[in-house]
CSV table of C-alpha atoms (C1' of nucleotides) in Angstrom, one decimal:
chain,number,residue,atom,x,y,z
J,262,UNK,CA,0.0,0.0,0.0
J,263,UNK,CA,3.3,2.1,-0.2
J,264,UNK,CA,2.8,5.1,-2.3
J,265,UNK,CA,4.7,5.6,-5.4
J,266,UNK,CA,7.7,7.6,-5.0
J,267,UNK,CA,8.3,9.6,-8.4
J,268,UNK,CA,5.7,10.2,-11.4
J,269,UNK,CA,5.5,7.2,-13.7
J,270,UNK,CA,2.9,5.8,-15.7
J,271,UNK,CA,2.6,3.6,-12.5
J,272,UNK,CA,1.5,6.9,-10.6
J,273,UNK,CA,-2.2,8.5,-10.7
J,274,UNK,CA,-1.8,11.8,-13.2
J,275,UNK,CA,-4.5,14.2,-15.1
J,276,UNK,CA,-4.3,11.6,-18.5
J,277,UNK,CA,-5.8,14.0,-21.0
J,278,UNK,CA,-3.1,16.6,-19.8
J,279,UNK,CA,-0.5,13.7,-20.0
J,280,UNK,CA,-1.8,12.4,-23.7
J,281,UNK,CA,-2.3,16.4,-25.0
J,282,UNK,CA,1.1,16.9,-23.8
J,283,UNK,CA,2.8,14.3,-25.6
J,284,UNK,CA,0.9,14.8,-29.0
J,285,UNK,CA,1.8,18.6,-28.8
J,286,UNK,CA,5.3,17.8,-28.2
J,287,UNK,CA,5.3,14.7,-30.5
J,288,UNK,CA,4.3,17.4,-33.2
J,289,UNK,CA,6.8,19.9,-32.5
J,290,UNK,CA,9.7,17.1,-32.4
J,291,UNK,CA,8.1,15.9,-35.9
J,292,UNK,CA,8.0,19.5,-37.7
J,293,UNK,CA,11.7,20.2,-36.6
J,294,UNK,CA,12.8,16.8,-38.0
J,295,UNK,CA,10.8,17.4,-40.9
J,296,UNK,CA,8.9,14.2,-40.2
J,297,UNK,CA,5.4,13.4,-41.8
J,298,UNK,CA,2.9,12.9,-38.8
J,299,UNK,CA,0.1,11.8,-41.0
J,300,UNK,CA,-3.6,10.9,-40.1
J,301,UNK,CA,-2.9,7.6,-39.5
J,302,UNK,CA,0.3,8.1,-37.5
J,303,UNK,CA,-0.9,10.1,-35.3
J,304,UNK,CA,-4.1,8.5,-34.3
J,305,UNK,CA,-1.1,5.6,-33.8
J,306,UNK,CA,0.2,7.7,-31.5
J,307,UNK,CA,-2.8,8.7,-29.9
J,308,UNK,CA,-4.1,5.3,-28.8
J,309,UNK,CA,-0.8,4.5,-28.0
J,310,UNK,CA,-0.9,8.0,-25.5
J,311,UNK,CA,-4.3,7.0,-24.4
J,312,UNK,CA,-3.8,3.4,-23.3
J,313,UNK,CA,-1.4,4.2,-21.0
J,314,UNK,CA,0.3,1.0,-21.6
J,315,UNK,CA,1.2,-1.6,-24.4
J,316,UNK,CA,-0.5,-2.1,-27.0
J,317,UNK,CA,-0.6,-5.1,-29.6
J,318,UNK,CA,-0.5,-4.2,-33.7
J,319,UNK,CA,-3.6,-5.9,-34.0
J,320,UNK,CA,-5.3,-4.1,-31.2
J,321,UNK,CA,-4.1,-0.6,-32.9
J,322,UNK,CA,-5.3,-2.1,-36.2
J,323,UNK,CA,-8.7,-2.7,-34.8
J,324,UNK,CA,-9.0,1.1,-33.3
J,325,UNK,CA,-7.8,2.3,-36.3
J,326,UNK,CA,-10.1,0.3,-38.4
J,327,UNK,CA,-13.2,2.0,-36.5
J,328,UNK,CA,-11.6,5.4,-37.0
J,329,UNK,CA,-11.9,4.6,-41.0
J,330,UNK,CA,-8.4,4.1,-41.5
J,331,UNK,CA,-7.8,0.3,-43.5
J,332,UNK,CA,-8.1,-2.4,-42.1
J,333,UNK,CA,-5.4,-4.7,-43.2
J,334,UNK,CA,-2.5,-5.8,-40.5
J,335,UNK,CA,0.1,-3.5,-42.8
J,336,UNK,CA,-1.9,-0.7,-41.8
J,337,UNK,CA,-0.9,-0.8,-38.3
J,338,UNK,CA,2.4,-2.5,-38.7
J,339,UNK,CA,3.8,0.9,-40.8
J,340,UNK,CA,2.6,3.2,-38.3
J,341,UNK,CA,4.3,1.8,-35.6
J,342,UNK,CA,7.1,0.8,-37.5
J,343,UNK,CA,7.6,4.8,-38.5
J,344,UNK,CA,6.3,5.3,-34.6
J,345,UNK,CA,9.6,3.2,-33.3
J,346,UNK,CA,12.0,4.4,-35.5
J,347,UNK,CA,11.7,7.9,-34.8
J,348,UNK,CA,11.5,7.7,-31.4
J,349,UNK,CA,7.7,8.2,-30.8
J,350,UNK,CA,7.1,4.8,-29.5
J,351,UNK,CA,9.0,1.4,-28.3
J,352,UNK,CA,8.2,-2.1,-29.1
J,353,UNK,CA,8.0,-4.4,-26.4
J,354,UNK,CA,9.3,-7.7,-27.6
J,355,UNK,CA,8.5,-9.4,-24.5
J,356,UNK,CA,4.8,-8.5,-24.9
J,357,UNK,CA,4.7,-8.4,-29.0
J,358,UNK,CA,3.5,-5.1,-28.6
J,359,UNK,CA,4.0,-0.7,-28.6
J,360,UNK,CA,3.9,1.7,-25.6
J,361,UNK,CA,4.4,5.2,-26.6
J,362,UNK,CA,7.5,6.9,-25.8
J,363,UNK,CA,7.2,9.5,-22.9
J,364,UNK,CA,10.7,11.5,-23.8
J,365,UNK,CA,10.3,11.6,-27.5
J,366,UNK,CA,12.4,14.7,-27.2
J,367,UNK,CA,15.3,13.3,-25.3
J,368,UNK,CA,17.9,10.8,-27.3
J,369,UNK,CA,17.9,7.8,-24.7
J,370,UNK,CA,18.2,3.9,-24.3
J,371,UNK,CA,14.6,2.9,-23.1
J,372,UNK,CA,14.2,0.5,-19.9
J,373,UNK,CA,10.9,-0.7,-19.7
J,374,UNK,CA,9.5,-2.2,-16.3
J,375,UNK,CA,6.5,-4.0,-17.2
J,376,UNK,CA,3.8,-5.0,-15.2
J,377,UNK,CA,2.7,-9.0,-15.5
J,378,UNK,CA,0.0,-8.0,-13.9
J,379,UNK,CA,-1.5,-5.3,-16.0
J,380,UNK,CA,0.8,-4.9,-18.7
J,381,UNK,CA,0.8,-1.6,-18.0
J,382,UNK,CA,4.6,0.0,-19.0
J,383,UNK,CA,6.5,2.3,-17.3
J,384,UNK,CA,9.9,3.6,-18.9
J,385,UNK,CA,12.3,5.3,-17.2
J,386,UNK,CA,15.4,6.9,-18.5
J,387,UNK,CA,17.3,6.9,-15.3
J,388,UNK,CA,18.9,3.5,-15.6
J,389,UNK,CA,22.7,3.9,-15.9
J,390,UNK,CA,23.4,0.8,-17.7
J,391,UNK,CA,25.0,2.2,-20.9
J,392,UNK,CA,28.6,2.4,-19.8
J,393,UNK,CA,28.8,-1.1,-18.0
J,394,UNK,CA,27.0,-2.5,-21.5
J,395,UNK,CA,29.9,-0.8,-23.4
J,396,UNK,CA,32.9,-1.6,-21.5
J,397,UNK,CA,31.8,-5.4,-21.5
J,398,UNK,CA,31.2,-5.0,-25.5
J,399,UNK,CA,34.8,-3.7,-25.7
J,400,UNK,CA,36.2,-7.0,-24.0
J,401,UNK,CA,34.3,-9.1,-26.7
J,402,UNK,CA,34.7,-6.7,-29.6
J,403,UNK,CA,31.6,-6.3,-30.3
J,404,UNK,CA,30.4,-2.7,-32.0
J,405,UNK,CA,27.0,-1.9,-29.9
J,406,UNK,CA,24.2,0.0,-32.0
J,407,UNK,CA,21.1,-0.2,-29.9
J,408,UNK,CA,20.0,-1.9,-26.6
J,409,UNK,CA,16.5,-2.9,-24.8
J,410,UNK,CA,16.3,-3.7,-21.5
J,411,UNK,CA,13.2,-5.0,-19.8
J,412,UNK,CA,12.6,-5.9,-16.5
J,413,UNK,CA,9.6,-7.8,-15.6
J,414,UNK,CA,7.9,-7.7,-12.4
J,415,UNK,CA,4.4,-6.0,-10.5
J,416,UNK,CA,3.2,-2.2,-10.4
J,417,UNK,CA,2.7,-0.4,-7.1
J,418,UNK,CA,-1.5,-0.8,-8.3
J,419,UNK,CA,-1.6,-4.5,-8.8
J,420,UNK,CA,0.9,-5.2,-5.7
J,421,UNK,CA,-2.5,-4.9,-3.3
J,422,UNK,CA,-4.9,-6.0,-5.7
J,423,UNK,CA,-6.0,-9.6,-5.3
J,424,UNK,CA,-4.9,-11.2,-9.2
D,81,UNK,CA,40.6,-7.0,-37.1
D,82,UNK,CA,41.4,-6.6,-33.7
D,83,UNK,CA,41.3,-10.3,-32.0
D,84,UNK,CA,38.3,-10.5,-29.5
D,85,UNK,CA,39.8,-9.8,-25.6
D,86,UNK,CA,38.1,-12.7,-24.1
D,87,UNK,CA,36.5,-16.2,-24.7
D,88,UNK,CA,33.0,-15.8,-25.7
D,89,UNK,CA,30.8,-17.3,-28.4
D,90,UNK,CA,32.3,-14.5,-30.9
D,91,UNK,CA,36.3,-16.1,-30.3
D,92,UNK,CA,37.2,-19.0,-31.6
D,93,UNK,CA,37.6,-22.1,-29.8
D,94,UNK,CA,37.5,-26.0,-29.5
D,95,UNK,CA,33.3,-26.2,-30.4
D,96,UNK,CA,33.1,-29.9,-29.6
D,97,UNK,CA,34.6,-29.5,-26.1
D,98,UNK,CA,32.6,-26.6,-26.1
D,99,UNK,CA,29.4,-28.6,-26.4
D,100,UNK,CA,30.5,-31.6,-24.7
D,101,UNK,CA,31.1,-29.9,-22.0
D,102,UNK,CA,27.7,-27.9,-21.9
D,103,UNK,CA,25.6,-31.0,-22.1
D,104,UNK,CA,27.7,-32.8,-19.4
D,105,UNK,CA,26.8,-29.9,-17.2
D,106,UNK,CA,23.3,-30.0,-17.6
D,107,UNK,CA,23.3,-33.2,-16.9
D,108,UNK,CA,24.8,-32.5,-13.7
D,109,UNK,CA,22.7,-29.8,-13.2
D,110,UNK,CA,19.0,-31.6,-13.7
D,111,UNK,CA,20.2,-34.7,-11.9
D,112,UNK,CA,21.3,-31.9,-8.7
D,113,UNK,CA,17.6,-30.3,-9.2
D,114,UNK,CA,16.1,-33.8,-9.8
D,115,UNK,CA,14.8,-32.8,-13.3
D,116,UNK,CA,14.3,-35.4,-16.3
D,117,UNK,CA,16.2,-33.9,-19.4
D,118,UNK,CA,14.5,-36.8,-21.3
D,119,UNK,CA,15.7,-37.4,-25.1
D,120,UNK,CA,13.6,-34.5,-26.9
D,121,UNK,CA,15.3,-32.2,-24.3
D,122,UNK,CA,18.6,-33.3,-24.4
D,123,UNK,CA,18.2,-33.4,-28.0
D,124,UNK,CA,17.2,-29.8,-28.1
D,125,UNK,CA,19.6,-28.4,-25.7
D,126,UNK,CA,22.2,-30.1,-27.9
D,127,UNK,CA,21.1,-28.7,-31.1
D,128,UNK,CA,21.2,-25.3,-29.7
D,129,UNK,CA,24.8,-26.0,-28.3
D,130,UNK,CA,26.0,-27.2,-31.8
D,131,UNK,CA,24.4,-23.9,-33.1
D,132,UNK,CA,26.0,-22.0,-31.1
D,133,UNK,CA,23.9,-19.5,-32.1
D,134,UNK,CA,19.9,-18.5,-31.5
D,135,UNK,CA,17.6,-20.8,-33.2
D,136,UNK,CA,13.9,-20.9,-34.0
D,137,UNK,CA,11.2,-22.8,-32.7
D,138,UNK,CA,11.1,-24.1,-36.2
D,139,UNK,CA,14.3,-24.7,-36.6
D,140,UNK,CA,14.9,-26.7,-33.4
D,141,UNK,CA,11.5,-28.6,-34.8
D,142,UNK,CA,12.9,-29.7,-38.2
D,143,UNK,CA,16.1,-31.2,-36.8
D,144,UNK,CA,14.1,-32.9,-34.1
D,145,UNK,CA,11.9,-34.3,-36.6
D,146,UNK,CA,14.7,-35.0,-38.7
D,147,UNK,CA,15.5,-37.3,-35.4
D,148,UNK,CA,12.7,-39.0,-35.5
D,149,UNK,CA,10.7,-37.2,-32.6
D,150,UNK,CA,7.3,-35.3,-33.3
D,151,UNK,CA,6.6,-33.1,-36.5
D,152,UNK,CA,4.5,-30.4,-34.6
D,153,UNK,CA,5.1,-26.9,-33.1
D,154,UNK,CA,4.6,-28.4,-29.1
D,155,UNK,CA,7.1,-30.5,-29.7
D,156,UNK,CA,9.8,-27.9,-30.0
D,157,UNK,CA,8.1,-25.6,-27.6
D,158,UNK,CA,7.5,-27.8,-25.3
D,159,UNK,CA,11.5,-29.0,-25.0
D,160,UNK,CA,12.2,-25.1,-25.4
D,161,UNK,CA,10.0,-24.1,-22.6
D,162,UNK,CA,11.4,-26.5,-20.5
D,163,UNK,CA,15.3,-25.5,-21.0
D,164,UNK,CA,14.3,-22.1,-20.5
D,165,UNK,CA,12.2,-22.7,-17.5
D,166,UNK,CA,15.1,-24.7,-16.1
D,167,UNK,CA,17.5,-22.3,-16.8
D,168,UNK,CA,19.6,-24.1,-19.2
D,169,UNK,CA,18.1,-21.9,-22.5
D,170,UNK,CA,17.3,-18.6,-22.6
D,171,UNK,CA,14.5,-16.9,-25.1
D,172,UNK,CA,16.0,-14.2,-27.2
D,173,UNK,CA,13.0,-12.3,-28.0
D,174,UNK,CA,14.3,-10.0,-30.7
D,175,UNK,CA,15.3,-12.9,-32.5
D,176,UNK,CA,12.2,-14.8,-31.7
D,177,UNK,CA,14.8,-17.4,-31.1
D,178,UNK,CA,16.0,-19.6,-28.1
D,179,UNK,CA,20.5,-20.3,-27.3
D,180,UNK,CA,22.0,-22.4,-25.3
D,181,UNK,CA,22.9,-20.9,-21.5
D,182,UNK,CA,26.5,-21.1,-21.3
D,183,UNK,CA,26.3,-20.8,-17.3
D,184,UNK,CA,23.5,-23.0,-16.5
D,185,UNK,CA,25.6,-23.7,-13.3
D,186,UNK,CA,25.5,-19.9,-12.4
D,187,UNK,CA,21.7,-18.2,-11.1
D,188,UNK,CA,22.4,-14.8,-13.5
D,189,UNK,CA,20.7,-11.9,-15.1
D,190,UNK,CA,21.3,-12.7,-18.8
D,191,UNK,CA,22.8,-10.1,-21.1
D,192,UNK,CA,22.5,-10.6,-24.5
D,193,UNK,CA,25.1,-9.8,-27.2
D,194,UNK,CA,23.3,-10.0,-30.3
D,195,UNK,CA,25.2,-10.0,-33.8
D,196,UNK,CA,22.9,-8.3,-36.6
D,197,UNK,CA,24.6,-10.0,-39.3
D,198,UNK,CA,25.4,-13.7,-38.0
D,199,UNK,CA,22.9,-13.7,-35.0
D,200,UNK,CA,25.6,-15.1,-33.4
D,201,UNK,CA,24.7,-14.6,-29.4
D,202,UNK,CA,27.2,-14.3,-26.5
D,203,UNK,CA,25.7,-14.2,-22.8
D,204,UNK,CA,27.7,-12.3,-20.8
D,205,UNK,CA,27.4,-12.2,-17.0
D,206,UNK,CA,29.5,-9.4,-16.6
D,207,UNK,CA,27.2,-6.3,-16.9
D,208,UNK,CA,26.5,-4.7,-13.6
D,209,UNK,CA,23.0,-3.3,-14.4
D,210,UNK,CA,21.1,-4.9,-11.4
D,211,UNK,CA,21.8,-2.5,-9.0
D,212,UNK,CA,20.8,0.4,-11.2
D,213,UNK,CA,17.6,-1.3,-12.2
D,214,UNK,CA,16.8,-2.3,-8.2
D,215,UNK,CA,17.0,1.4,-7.5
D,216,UNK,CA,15.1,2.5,-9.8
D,217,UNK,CA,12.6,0.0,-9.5
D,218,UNK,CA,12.3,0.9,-5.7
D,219,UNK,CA,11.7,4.8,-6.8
D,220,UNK,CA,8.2,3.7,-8.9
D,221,UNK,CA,7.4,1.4,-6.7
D,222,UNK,CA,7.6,-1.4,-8.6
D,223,UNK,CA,8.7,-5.1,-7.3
D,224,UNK,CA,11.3,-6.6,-10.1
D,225,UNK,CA,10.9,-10.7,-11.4
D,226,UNK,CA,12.8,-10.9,-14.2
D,227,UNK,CA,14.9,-9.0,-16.0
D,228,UNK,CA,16.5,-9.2,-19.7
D,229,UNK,CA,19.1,-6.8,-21.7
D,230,UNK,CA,19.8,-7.4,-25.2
D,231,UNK,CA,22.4,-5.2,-27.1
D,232,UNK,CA,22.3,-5.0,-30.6
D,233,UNK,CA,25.2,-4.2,-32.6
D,234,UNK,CA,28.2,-6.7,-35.1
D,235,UNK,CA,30.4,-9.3,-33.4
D,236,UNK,CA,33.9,-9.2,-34.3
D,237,UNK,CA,33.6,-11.1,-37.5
D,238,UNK,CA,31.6,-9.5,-39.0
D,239,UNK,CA,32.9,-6.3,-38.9
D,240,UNK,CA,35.5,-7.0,-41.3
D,241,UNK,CA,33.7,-9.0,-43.8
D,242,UNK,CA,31.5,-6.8,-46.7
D,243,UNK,CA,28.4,-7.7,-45.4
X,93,DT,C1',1.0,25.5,-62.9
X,94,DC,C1',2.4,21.0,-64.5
X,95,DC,C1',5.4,17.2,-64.5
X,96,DG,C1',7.9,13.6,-62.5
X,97,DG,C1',9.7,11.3,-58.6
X,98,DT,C1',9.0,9.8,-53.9
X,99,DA,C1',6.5,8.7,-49.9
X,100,DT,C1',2.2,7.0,-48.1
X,101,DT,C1',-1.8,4.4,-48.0
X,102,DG,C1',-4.7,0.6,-49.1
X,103,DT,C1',-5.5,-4.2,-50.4
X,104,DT,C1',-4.7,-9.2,-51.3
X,105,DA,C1',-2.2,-12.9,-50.0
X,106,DT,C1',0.9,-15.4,-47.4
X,107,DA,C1',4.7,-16.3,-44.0
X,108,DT,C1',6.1,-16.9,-39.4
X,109,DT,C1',5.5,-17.7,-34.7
X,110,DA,C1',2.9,-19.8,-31.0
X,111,DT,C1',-0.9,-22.1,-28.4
X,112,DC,C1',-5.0,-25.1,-27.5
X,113,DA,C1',-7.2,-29.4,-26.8
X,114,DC,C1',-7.1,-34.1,-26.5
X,115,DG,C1',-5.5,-38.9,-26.6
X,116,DT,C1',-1.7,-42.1,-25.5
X,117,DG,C1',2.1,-43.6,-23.4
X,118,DT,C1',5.5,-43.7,-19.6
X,119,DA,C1',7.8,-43.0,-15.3
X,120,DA,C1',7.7,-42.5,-10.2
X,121,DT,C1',5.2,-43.5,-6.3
X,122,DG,C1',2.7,-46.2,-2.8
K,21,DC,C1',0.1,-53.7,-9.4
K,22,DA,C1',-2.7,-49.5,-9.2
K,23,DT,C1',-2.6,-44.8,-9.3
K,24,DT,C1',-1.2,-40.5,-10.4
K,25,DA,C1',1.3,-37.0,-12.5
K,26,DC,C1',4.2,-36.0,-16.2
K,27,DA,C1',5.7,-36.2,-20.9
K,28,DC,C1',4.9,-36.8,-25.7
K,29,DG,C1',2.5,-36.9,-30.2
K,30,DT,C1',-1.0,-35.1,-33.2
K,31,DG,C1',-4.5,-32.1,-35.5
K,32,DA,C1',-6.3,-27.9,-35.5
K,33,DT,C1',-6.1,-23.1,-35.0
K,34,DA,C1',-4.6,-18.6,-33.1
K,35,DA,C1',-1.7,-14.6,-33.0
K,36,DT,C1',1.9,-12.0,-35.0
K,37,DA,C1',4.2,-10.2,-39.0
K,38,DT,C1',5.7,-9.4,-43.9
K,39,DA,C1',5.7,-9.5,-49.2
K,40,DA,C1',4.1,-7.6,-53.3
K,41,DC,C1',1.6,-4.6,-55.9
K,42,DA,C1',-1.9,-0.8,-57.2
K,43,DA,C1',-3.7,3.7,-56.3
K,44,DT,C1',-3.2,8.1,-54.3
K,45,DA,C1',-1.2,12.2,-52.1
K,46,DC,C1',2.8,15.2,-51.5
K,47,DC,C1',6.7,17.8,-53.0
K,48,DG,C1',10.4,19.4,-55.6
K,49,DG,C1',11.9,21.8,-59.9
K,50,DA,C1',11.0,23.1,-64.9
DNA sequence: TCCGGTATTGTTATATTATCACGTGTAATG
DNA sequence: CATTACACGTGATAATATAACAATACCGGA
């Protein structure tokens, strides 16, 4: 019943604010990169924003399909896809599925702790794992490009609750 | 072509011994924990050993089959599940793939060092990330399982060839 | 403005990865 | 030997993801 210590997605916040803010600042990161944030991008983004935690491409597909957007998996898939590689979103291989990035405007390696509970994802750019990573890749030789780190385990909300 | 600094699955060494080795330990390991690595598993855990490298589901299924054990998907799982469960696999998710452990002997927080071009992985147990993550972890509240860190990048032989 | 190239979207089809459900056999108990 | 749990095999299907191609929208320069 502890209280959470530091705002996450694990802590109660004003949501619309939350999801506003990121879409505004999503869209300012976009137009100084010269980036496209079409229709069907940014409703990506949206749901993503709005659901608060991971979401699977078919699930997307489906919201998007009700918004009129098509309806075939490819649909989804290239959102996301352009979602991911410009820093707007993560995929969460452990969960086949997206969470939308909260620092889109900070260059960072994600850590995700996600809930098994709830799959609701938190990601936190506080982790200083980078420089132990890169000293160990220097023993083997090996030229690092990206990393992922997740880290499994129970939000403060599902820690009380009886599932 | 600087040599790799240490032995890992991107140096070169004695494979056989390697693998003979491995399975020798697991042996040791599931008689200890009073597990049955029955044929399919043994089988499995071998193929992934003579690898060296992350297979698929699929892949692991064909040479079983090839063995004369079942044709169908639960086969493979099945055997995979259980060497993961057990500590003796781990799942590489990016890859979609299952390797060997090369520390089954050793409770560890896997870090995966994942070549783009050969998908040739080496575990390390060297990274000092737990720490980090357990702090931050304590800040949101949040009660850690599991954890998993894969790094992306090109082993050592690859850098030199054209691909 | 118009043209031509490029990026984006939509669609069909298919590939890849993973699980469910159920029957049969097999091993370890007592 | 009976019982019970575990392991294995099979058929079916679910869930996830990509390939290939056509149609359209955008954007630059002539």
């Amino acid at each position: 019943m502890s209280e959470p210590k530091q705002m996450s997605a694990f802590s109660r916040h004003d949501h619309g604010t939350c999801v506003a803010g990121a879409m505004r600042n999503a869209e300012n990161v976009a137009a100084q990169k010269g980036l496209r944030l079409t229709p069907v991008r940014r409703r990506a983004l949206e749901l993503l924003l709005e659901a608060h935690k991971a979401l699977g491409a078919y699930e997307v597909l489906d919201r998007l399909k009700e918004d009129g957007f098509g309806s075939q998996p490819p649909v989804a898939y290239r959102a996301l896809e352009f979602l991911v590689e410009h820093g707007f979103a993560h995929r969460i291989r452990r969960l086949n599925a997206f969470a939308a990035c909260m620092h889109p405007d900070h260059a960072h390696r994600p850590v995700f702790f996600i809930c098994g509970s709830c799959s609701t994802v938190a990601e936190s750019m506080e982790v200083a794992v980078q420089d132990s990573v890169s000293k160990e890749a220097g023993k083997l030789g090996f030229v690092v490009e990206r990393m992922n780190l997740e880290v499994l385990g129970t939000c403060p909300s599902c820690q009380g609750a009886t599932a």
